[in-house]
Amino acid sequence: MVVQAYILIQTEVGKAATVAESIAGIQGVVLAEDVTGPYDVIARVEANTVDELGKLVIAKIQDVSGITRTLTCTVVHV
């Protein structure tokens, strides 16, 4: 079963569109859009395992220039 999550991202002022565009090109990112509200970008991601999800967020998404904070919300099916 694929692990899915929403990554809520805060960026430096004026960087939301650039960050969303950069993140959209990362393998495992299904969708990345700049939004209004307390977060600047929301990304939907998929990985084969929770460990792969963690590596995707820490090694690839958080490495994108302009990101100041992320919050990972894993999708659950109850």
Coordinates of C-alpha atoms in Angstrom, one line a residue:
M1 CA 0.0 0.0 0.0
V2 CA 1.3 3.5 -0.9
V3 CA 1.8 6.0 1.9
Q4 CA 0.2 9.3 1.1
A5 CA 0.6 12.7 2.9
Y6 CA -0.1 16.4 2.6
I7 CA 3.0 18.6 3.3
L8 CA 2.0 22.0 4.6
I9 CA 4.8 24.5 3.8
Q10 CA 5.7 28.0 5.0
T11 CA 8.0 30.0 2.8
E12 CA 10.0 33.2 2.8
V13 CA 7.9 36.2 1.8
G14 CA 7.2 36.2 -1.9
K15 CA 8.6 32.7 -2.5
A16 CA 5.4 30.6 -2.6
A17 CA 5.1 30.3 -6.3
T18 CA 8.7 29.5 -6.9
V19 CA 8.7 26.9 -4.1
A20 CA 5.5 25.3 -5.4
E21 CA 7.0 25.1 -8.9
S22 CA 10.3 23.6 -7.6
I23 CA 8.5 21.0 -5.4
A24 CA 6.2 19.9 -8.2
G25 CA 9.2 18.6 -10.1
I26 CA 10.3 16.3 -7.3
Q27 CA 9.6 12.5 -7.8
G28 CA 6.9 11.5 -5.4
V29 CA 5.2 14.8 -5.4
V30 CA 1.7 14.4 -6.9
L31 CA 0.6 18.0 -6.7
A32 CA 2.0 21.2 -5.3
E33 CA 0.1 24.5 -5.2
D34 CA 0.5 27.9 -3.6
V35 CA -2.4 28.7 -1.3
T36 CA -3.6 31.4 1.0
G37 CA -3.8 31.1 4.8
P38 CA -1.3 30.2 7.5
Y39 CA 0.7 28.0 5.0
D40 CA 2.0 29.2 1.6
V41 CA 2.2 25.9 -0.3
I42 CA 0.4 22.5 0.1
A43 CA 1.9 19.4 -1.6
R44 CA 0.4 16.0 -1.9
V45 CA 3.1 13.3 -1.9
E46 CA 3.3 9.5 -2.2
A47 CA 5.9 7.0 -1.2
N48 CA 6.2 3.2 -0.8
T49 CA 7.0 3.3 2.9
V50 CA 6.9 5.7 5.8
D51 CA 10.7 5.7 5.7
E52 CA 10.7 6.7 2.1
L53 CA 8.2 9.4 2.9
G54 CA 10.5 10.8 5.6
K55 CA 13.4 10.8 3.2
L56 CA 11.4 12.6 0.6
V57 CA 10.4 15.3 3.0
I58 CA 13.8 15.7 4.7
A59 CA 16.2 15.2 1.9
K60 CA 14.3 16.6 -1.0
I61 CA 11.4 18.9 -0.1
Q62 CA 13.1 20.7 2.9
D63 CA 16.2 21.2 0.7
V64 CA 14.2 23.5 -1.6
S65 CA 15.4 27.1 -1.3
G66 CA 12.8 29.5 0.3
I67 CA 11.2 27.0 2.6
T68 CA 11.1 28.0 6.3
R69 CA 9.0 25.2 7.8
T70 CA 7.0 22.1 6.9
L71 CA 4.3 20.1 8.6
T72 CA 3.6 16.5 7.3
C73 CA 0.1 15.2 7.6
T74 CA -0.1 11.5 6.7
V75 CA -3.3 10.3 5.1
V76 CA -5.0 7.6 7.2
H77 CA -7.9 5.3 6.3
V78 CA -10.1 4.5 9.3

